[in-house]
Amino acid sequence: MKEFNLEEYIMHHVLNSQEWRLPFLPVIQLPEFLSLHGLMLLICAAILITLFCVLYNHKRDVPTGLTNLLESFVVFIRDEIAVSCLGKEDGRRMTPLFCTFFFFILSLNLMGLVPIFSTATANINVTAGLAFITLNFMIFGAIYKNGLRGFLSALTPSGVPVPILILLVPIEILGLFIKASALTIRLFANMLAGHIVIFALLGLIVVLGAVALPAIGMAVFIYLLEVLVAFLQAYIFTLLSAMFIGQMYHPHH
Amino acid sequence: MEKKFLPAFSLGLNMAVGMAVFSFLGIWADRKWGGENGWFTLAGIFLGLLYGGYEVWKIIKLNNDLDDQKKQ
């Protein structure tokens, strides 16, 4: 019998690959241009399009059921995240972006908890792509809104002597990239860590035998915690994106 | 959540990533320009610390300004 390798077992479940394993079915080999996490992104996009274009009921004046649930999230994002960080006018204009961020990340996170799917947000390339959108709004969105002069004035803190500005302005410019990197790492690390813990606990049963059966209870606990983390990380990513974009759009408020 | 607490929310990881970025830039510069004693790495770590301190200063200044506005 082949010796059980715990590290290989964990990494096989959390890393990207070219094959999709479904229960009771032969392994599906994915084409070269599409990895497993890429496929998850497409499935997630399809789910969201179905949710908002097909199942969402536009016709009724008073929303009920699923429409009500989705609307409560949208209103929360508009009022508590977009408008509170960007002001009424910009906030309402930017709400579609933040709704997209929130629902896309939330769906990817929750899909990672369903056994037949994989967690695309535990891939640093996916989170970096999302943070890159925020970075573009922080730089080019701010230039579009305030002009180049306004953008540069956002990078110079008020009430600081000129010699210190020589040091602070480069740090402030690098700070833009640091903030985007922090966004990337925050989502990626949180999603990856939770899944590694679950698989490590389940792997203990194979390594230690029946003695480690309580690990199942622990794994279920971490799994439930992951449901909370899925919502929390989607919220935090959206909130921090809104805050960083708001800081660049309205620098002296 | 009160608006003034928002920036503090991301402070921890921003400081950590800031230090890591500046340190890696320093390591890269040491390899490229051959600073044998690791001066660029040390400078990178120092800049990272400075960045962290600067972020804290900005949050304190923002909160002070908001408090002053409230009093007026």
Short mmCIF file of C-alpha atoms in Angstrom, two decimals:
data_model
loop_
_atom_site.label_atom_id
_atom_site.label_comp_id
_atom_site.label_asym_id
_atom_site.label_seq_id
_atom_site.Cartn_x
_atom_site.Cartn_y
_atom_site.Cartn_z
CA MET A 1 0.00 0.00 0.00
CA LYS A 2 1.24 3.50 -0.84
CA GLU A 3 2.29 5.44 2.24
CA PHE A 4 -0.07 8.25 3.17
CA ASN A 5 1.51 11.66 2.72
CA LEU A 6 -0.38 14.27 4.74
CA GLU A 7 1.25 17.27 3.08
CA GLU A 8 0.50 15.93 -0.40
CA TYR A 9 -3.11 15.24 0.64
CA ILE A 10 -3.61 18.79 1.96
CA MET A 11 -1.89 20.50 -0.95
CA HIS A 12 -3.78 18.41 -3.49
CA HIS A 13 -7.03 19.80 -2.09
CA VAL A 14 -6.08 23.46 -1.83
CA LEU A 15 -3.82 24.08 -4.85
CA ASN A 16 -4.86 24.75 -8.41
CA SER A 17 -4.80 21.85 -10.89
CA GLN A 18 -5.88 20.80 -14.37
CA GLU A 19 -8.31 18.10 -13.27
CA TRP A 20 -11.78 18.27 -11.73
CA ARG A 21 -12.74 15.35 -9.50
CA LEU A 22 -16.44 14.65 -9.00
CA PRO A 23 -17.86 11.86 -6.83
CA PHE A 24 -18.83 8.64 -8.67
CA LEU A 25 -17.57 10.07 -11.99
CA PRO A 26 -14.29 9.69 -13.85
CA VAL A 27 -11.76 12.52 -13.39
CA ILE A 28 -12.44 15.38 -15.81
CA GLN A 29 -9.23 16.59 -17.50
CA LEU A 30 -9.46 20.32 -18.13
CA PRO A 31 -8.04 21.88 -21.32
CA GLU A 32 -4.68 23.62 -21.10
CA PHE A 33 -6.06 27.17 -21.14
CA LEU A 34 -8.47 26.53 -18.24
CA SER A 35 -7.36 25.57 -14.74
CA LEU A 36 -9.67 24.34 -11.98
CA HIS A 37 -9.80 27.75 -10.29
CA GLY A 38 -10.46 29.40 -13.67
CA LEU A 39 -13.38 27.04 -14.13
CA MET A 40 -14.66 27.96 -10.66
CA LEU A 41 -14.57 31.65 -11.63
CA LEU A 42 -16.67 30.89 -14.72
CA ILE A 43 -19.16 28.79 -12.73
CA CYS A 44 -19.41 31.55 -10.12
CA ALA A 45 -20.06 34.15 -12.83
CA ALA A 46 -22.76 31.88 -14.31
CA ILE A 47 -24.39 31.45 -10.87
CA LEU A 48 -24.41 35.22 -10.27
CA ILE A 49 -25.82 35.98 -13.73
CA THR A 50 -28.57 33.40 -13.13
CA LEU A 51 -29.29 34.84 -9.67
CA PHE A 52 -29.57 38.46 -10.74
CA CYS A 53 -30.85 38.17 -14.32
CA VAL A 54 -33.20 35.17 -14.10
CA LEU A 55 -34.26 34.50 -10.51
CA TYR A 56 -34.35 38.15 -9.37
CA ASN A 57 -37.95 39.35 -9.74
CA HIS A 58 -38.04 42.93 -11.13
CA LYS A 59 -41.78 43.08 -11.61
CA ARG A 60 -43.12 43.15 -8.07
CA ASP A 61 -43.17 46.41 -6.13
CA VAL A 62 -42.59 44.72 -2.77
CA PRO A 63 -39.73 42.21 -2.98
CA THR A 64 -40.25 38.78 -1.42
CA GLY A 65 -38.19 35.62 -1.01
CA LEU A 66 -34.87 35.52 -2.87
CA THR A 67 -35.34 38.98 -4.35
CA ASN A 68 -35.78 40.37 -0.85
CA LEU A 69 -32.63 38.60 0.36
CA LEU A 70 -30.53 39.90 -2.53
CA GLU A 71 -31.93 43.41 -2.18
CA SER A 72 -31.13 43.55 1.52
CA PHE A 73 -27.47 42.80 0.70
CA VAL A 74 -27.42 45.38 -2.09
CA VAL A 75 -28.95 48.08 0.10
CA PHE A 76 -26.49 47.26 2.90
CA ILE A 77 -23.54 47.60 0.51
CA ARG A 78 -24.90 50.84 -0.94
CA ASP A 79 -25.65 52.54 2.38
CA GLU A 80 -23.14 51.10 4.83
CA ILE A 81 -20.14 50.66 2.55
CA ALA A 82 -20.32 52.78 -0.61
CA VAL A 83 -22.16 55.88 0.63
CA SER A 84 -20.45 55.92 4.05
CA CYS A 85 -16.96 55.77 2.50
CA LEU A 86 -17.44 57.79 -0.69
CA GLY A 87 -20.26 60.20 0.06
CA LYS A 88 -23.75 60.18 -1.42
CA GLU A 89 -23.00 61.04 -5.06
CA ASP A 90 -19.85 58.97 -5.64
CA GLY A 91 -21.12 56.23 -3.35
CA ARG A 92 -24.25 55.62 -5.39
CA ARG A 93 -22.24 55.76 -8.61
CA MET A 94 -19.71 53.21 -7.35
CA THR A 95 -22.23 50.84 -5.76
CA PRO A 96 -22.29 48.43 -8.75
CA LEU A 97 -18.53 47.88 -8.40
CA PHE A 98 -18.76 47.11 -4.69
CA CYS A 99 -21.80 44.88 -5.18
CA THR A 100 -19.84 42.97 -7.82
CA PHE A 101 -16.87 42.63 -5.46
CA PHE A 102 -19.03 41.47 -2.58
CA PHE A 103 -21.21 38.95 -4.41
CA PHE A 104 -18.34 37.58 -6.50
CA ILE A 105 -16.04 37.04 -3.52
CA LEU A 106 -18.84 35.73 -1.32
CA SER A 107 -19.94 33.21 -3.95
CA LEU A 108 -16.37 32.05 -4.56
CA ASN A 109 -15.79 31.68 -0.81
CA LEU A 110 -19.02 29.74 -0.30
CA MET A 111 -18.37 27.57 -3.38
CA GLY A 112 -15.10 26.55 -1.73
CA LEU A 113 -17.11 25.02 1.11
CA VAL A 114 -19.07 22.75 -1.26
CA PRO A 115 -17.13 19.49 -1.71
CA ILE A 116 -17.38 19.24 -5.52
CA PHE A 117 -16.00 22.75 -6.03
CA SER A 118 -12.63 24.31 -5.26
CA THR A 119 -11.79 27.62 -3.55
CA ALA A 120 -10.65 30.08 -6.20
CA THR A 121 -10.10 32.83 -3.59
CA ALA A 122 -7.42 30.65 -1.98
CA ASN A 123 -5.38 31.34 -5.13
CA ILE A 124 -3.24 34.46 -4.81
CA ASN A 125 -3.60 35.25 -8.54
CA VAL A 126 -7.37 35.60 -8.19
CA THR A 127 -7.16 37.89 -5.13
CA ALA A 128 -4.35 39.89 -6.76
CA GLY A 129 -6.57 40.39 -9.82
CA LEU A 130 -9.38 41.69 -7.62
CA ALA A 131 -7.05 43.99 -5.68
CA PHE A 132 -5.62 45.24 -9.01
CA ILE A 133 -9.08 46.56 -9.90
CA THR A 134 -9.11 48.49 -6.59
CA LEU A 135 -5.58 49.79 -7.29
CA ASN A 136 -6.66 51.04 -10.72
CA PHE A 137 -9.56 52.93 -9.19
CA MET A 138 -7.22 54.35 -6.53
CA ILE A 139 -4.86 55.68 -9.21
CA PHE A 140 -6.72 56.22 -12.50
CA GLY A 141 -10.17 56.73 -10.97
CA ALA A 142 -8.72 59.42 -8.69
CA ILE A 143 -6.91 61.07 -11.64
CA TYR A 144 -10.15 60.98 -13.66
CA LYS A 145 -12.11 62.51 -10.79
CA ASN A 146 -9.68 65.08 -9.34
CA GLY A 147 -7.23 65.57 -12.20
CA LEU A 148 -3.49 64.91 -12.00
CA ARG A 149 -2.96 67.86 -9.67
CA GLY A 150 -5.67 66.64 -7.30
CA PHE A 151 -4.23 63.12 -7.37
CA LEU A 152 -0.76 64.42 -6.46
CA SER A 153 -2.17 66.60 -3.69
CA ALA A 154 -3.80 63.46 -2.24
CA LEU A 155 -0.30 62.02 -1.94
CA THR A 156 1.06 65.01 -0.03
CA PRO A 157 -0.17 65.21 3.56
CA SER A 158 -1.13 68.75 4.61
CA GLY A 159 0.83 70.64 7.24
CA VAL A 160 4.15 68.87 6.66
CA PRO A 161 7.42 70.80 6.00
CA VAL A 162 8.89 70.48 2.47
CA PRO A 163 12.10 68.55 3.40
CA ILE A 164 10.02 65.81 5.00
CA LEU A 165 7.77 65.68 1.94
CA ILE A 166 10.76 64.49 -0.12
CA LEU A 167 10.75 61.36 2.01
CA LEU A 168 6.99 61.06 2.50
CA VAL A 169 5.77 61.35 -1.10
CA PRO A 170 7.65 58.23 -2.35
CA ILE A 171 6.46 56.36 0.76
CA GLU A 172 2.91 57.50 0.05
CA ILE A 173 3.17 56.28 -3.59
CA LEU A 174 4.54 52.93 -2.42
CA GLY A 175 1.74 52.95 0.18
CA LEU A 176 -0.81 52.66 -2.64
CA PHE A 177 0.79 49.41 -3.77
CA ILE A 178 1.23 48.20 -0.18
CA LYS A 179 -2.48 48.71 0.49
CA ALA A 180 -3.39 46.70 -2.62
CA SER A 181 -0.91 43.95 -1.62
CA ALA A 182 -2.40 43.87 1.88
CA LEU A 183 -5.87 43.41 0.36
CA THR A 184 -4.54 40.55 -1.78
CA ILE A 185 -2.83 38.77 1.09
CA ARG A 186 -5.70 39.26 3.56
CA LEU A 187 -8.28 37.45 1.44
CA PHE A 188 -5.88 34.82 0.10
CA ALA A 189 -4.37 33.92 3.47
CA ASN A 190 -7.72 33.76 5.29
CA MET A 191 -9.28 31.44 2.73
CA LEU A 192 -6.21 29.23 2.34
CA ALA A 193 -5.55 28.90 6.07
CA GLY A 194 -9.08 27.74 6.94
CA HIS A 195 -9.03 25.03 4.30
CA ILE A 196 -5.58 23.82 5.32
CA VAL A 197 -6.75 23.50 8.93
CA ILE A 198 -9.81 21.45 7.90
CA PHE A 199 -7.78 19.05 5.74
CA ALA A 200 -5.02 18.78 8.37
CA LEU A 201 -7.61 17.76 10.98
CA LEU A 202 -9.21 15.22 8.65
CA GLY A 203 -5.77 13.91 7.67
CA LEU A 204 -5.05 13.18 11.35
CA ILE A 205 -7.63 10.38 11.23
CA VAL A 206 -5.66 8.57 8.53
CA VAL A 207 -2.32 9.17 10.28
CA LEU A 208 -3.33 8.30 13.86
CA GLY A 209 -6.32 6.00 13.32
CA ALA A 210 -9.47 5.83 15.46
CA VAL A 211 -7.81 7.77 18.33
CA ALA A 212 -8.17 10.91 16.25
CA LEU A 213 -11.91 10.57 15.65
CA PRO A 214 -12.71 13.70 17.74
CA ALA A 215 -10.90 15.58 14.98
CA ILE A 216 -14.08 15.23 12.90
CA GLY A 217 -15.91 17.39 15.44
CA MET A 218 -13.11 19.94 15.30
CA ALA A 219 -13.22 19.89 11.49
CA VAL A 220 -16.97 20.52 11.54
CA PHE A 221 -16.39 23.42 13.93
CA ILE A 222 -13.74 24.94 11.66
CA TYR A 223 -16.03 24.36 8.67
CA LEU A 224 -18.80 26.36 10.36
CA LEU A 225 -16.25 29.02 11.25
CA GLU A 226 -15.32 29.10 7.56
CA VAL A 227 -18.93 29.99 6.68
CA LEU A 228 -18.57 33.03 8.94
CA VAL A 229 -15.14 33.82 7.45
CA ALA A 230 -16.57 33.58 3.91
CA PHE A 231 -19.08 36.36 4.69
CA LEU A 232 -16.61 38.34 6.78
CA GLN A 233 -13.82 38.36 4.20
CA ALA A 234 -16.18 39.35 1.38
CA TYR A 235 -17.39 42.23 3.57
CA ILE A 236 -13.89 43.27 4.63
CA PHE A 237 -12.52 43.23 1.08
CA THR A 238 -15.42 45.37 -0.14
CA LEU A 239 -15.23 47.74 2.84
CA LEU A 240 -11.47 48.26 2.58
CA SER A 241 -11.67 48.72 -1.21
CA ALA A 242 -14.32 51.39 -0.67
CA MET A 243 -12.25 53.01 2.06
CA PHE A 244 -9.03 53.10 -0.01
CA ILE A 245 -10.86 54.43 -3.08
CA GLY A 246 -12.67 56.97 -0.86
CA GLN A 247 -9.34 58.17 0.60
CA MET A 248 -8.05 58.86 -2.90
CA TYR A 249 -11.31 60.41 -4.18
CA HIS A 250 -11.77 62.72 -1.17
CA PRO A 251 -8.23 63.01 0.22
CA HIS A 252 -8.73 65.74 2.84
CA HIS A 253 -11.93 64.48 4.48
CA MET B 1 -19.28 51.38 12.41
CA GLU B 2 -17.95 54.84 13.06
CA LYS B 3 -16.01 56.22 10.14
CA LYS B 4 -13.00 57.20 12.22
CA PHE B 5 -12.27 53.60 13.20
CA LEU B 6 -12.19 52.35 9.62
CA PRO B 7 -8.54 53.15 8.80
CA ALA B 8 -7.38 51.43 12.00
CA PHE B 9 -9.12 48.30 10.76
CA SER B 10 -6.50 47.66 8.08
CA LEU B 11 -3.52 49.05 9.99
CA GLY B 12 -1.98 45.79 11.22
CA LEU B 13 -1.63 44.00 7.92
CA ASN B 14 -0.71 47.24 6.11
CA MET B 15 2.24 47.67 8.49
CA ALA B 16 3.30 44.04 8.09
CA VAL B 17 3.04 44.09 4.30
CA GLY B 18 4.78 47.48 4.22
CA MET B 19 7.74 46.14 6.17
CA ALA B 20 7.86 43.01 4.02
CA VAL B 21 7.76 45.01 0.76
CA PHE B 22 10.50 47.43 1.84
CA SER B 23 12.63 44.59 3.22
CA PHE B 24 12.34 42.60 -0.01
CA LEU B 25 13.23 45.72 -2.00
CA GLY B 26 16.30 46.04 0.23
CA ILE B 27 17.29 42.39 -0.28
CA TRP B 28 16.84 42.80 -4.04
CA ALA B 29 18.97 45.97 -4.02
CA ASP B 30 21.70 44.22 -1.99
CA ARG B 31 21.85 41.37 -4.51
CA LYS B 32 21.83 43.72 -7.49
CA TRP B 33 24.38 46.26 -6.26
CA GLY B 34 26.32 43.95 -3.97
CA GLY B 35 25.94 45.65 -0.60
CA GLU B 36 28.08 43.14 1.30
CA ASN B 37 26.97 44.16 4.77
CA GLY B 38 23.28 44.16 3.88
CA TRP B 39 22.96 47.95 4.13
CA PHE B 40 20.09 48.10 1.65
CA THR B 41 18.18 45.41 3.55
CA LEU B 42 18.66 47.34 6.79
CA ALA B 43 17.56 50.54 5.06
CA GLY B 44 14.51 48.68 3.71
CA ILE B 45 13.55 47.46 7.18
CA PHE B 46 14.00 51.00 8.54
CA LEU B 47 11.82 52.45 5.74
CA GLY B 48 9.19 49.77 6.46
CA LEU B 49 9.15 50.80 10.13
CA LEU B 50 8.92 54.43 9.06
CA TYR B 51 5.98 53.61 6.81
CA GLY B 52 4.19 51.84 9.70
CA GLY B 53 4.77 54.83 11.98
CA TYR B 54 3.59 57.20 9.25
CA GLU B 55 0.32 55.23 8.84
CA VAL B 56 -0.29 55.42 12.60
CA TRP B 57 0.40 59.18 12.54
CA LYS B 58 -2.09 59.65 9.70
CA ILE B 59 -4.83 57.80 11.60
CA ILE B 60 -4.20 59.81 14.78
CA LYS B 61 -4.24 63.07 12.78
CA LEU B 62 -7.49 62.09 11.02
CA ASN B 63 -9.15 61.23 14.33
CA ASN B 64 -7.93 64.47 15.95
CA ASP B 65 -9.28 66.49 13.01
CA LEU B 66 -12.64 64.71 13.22
CA ASP B 67 -12.81 65.36 17.00
CA ASP B 68 -11.98 69.04 16.45
CA GLN B 69 -14.72 69.31 13.83
CA LYS B 70 -17.20 67.78 16.27
CA LYS B 71 -16.28 70.27 19.03
CA GLN B 72 -16.73 73.28 16.74
#
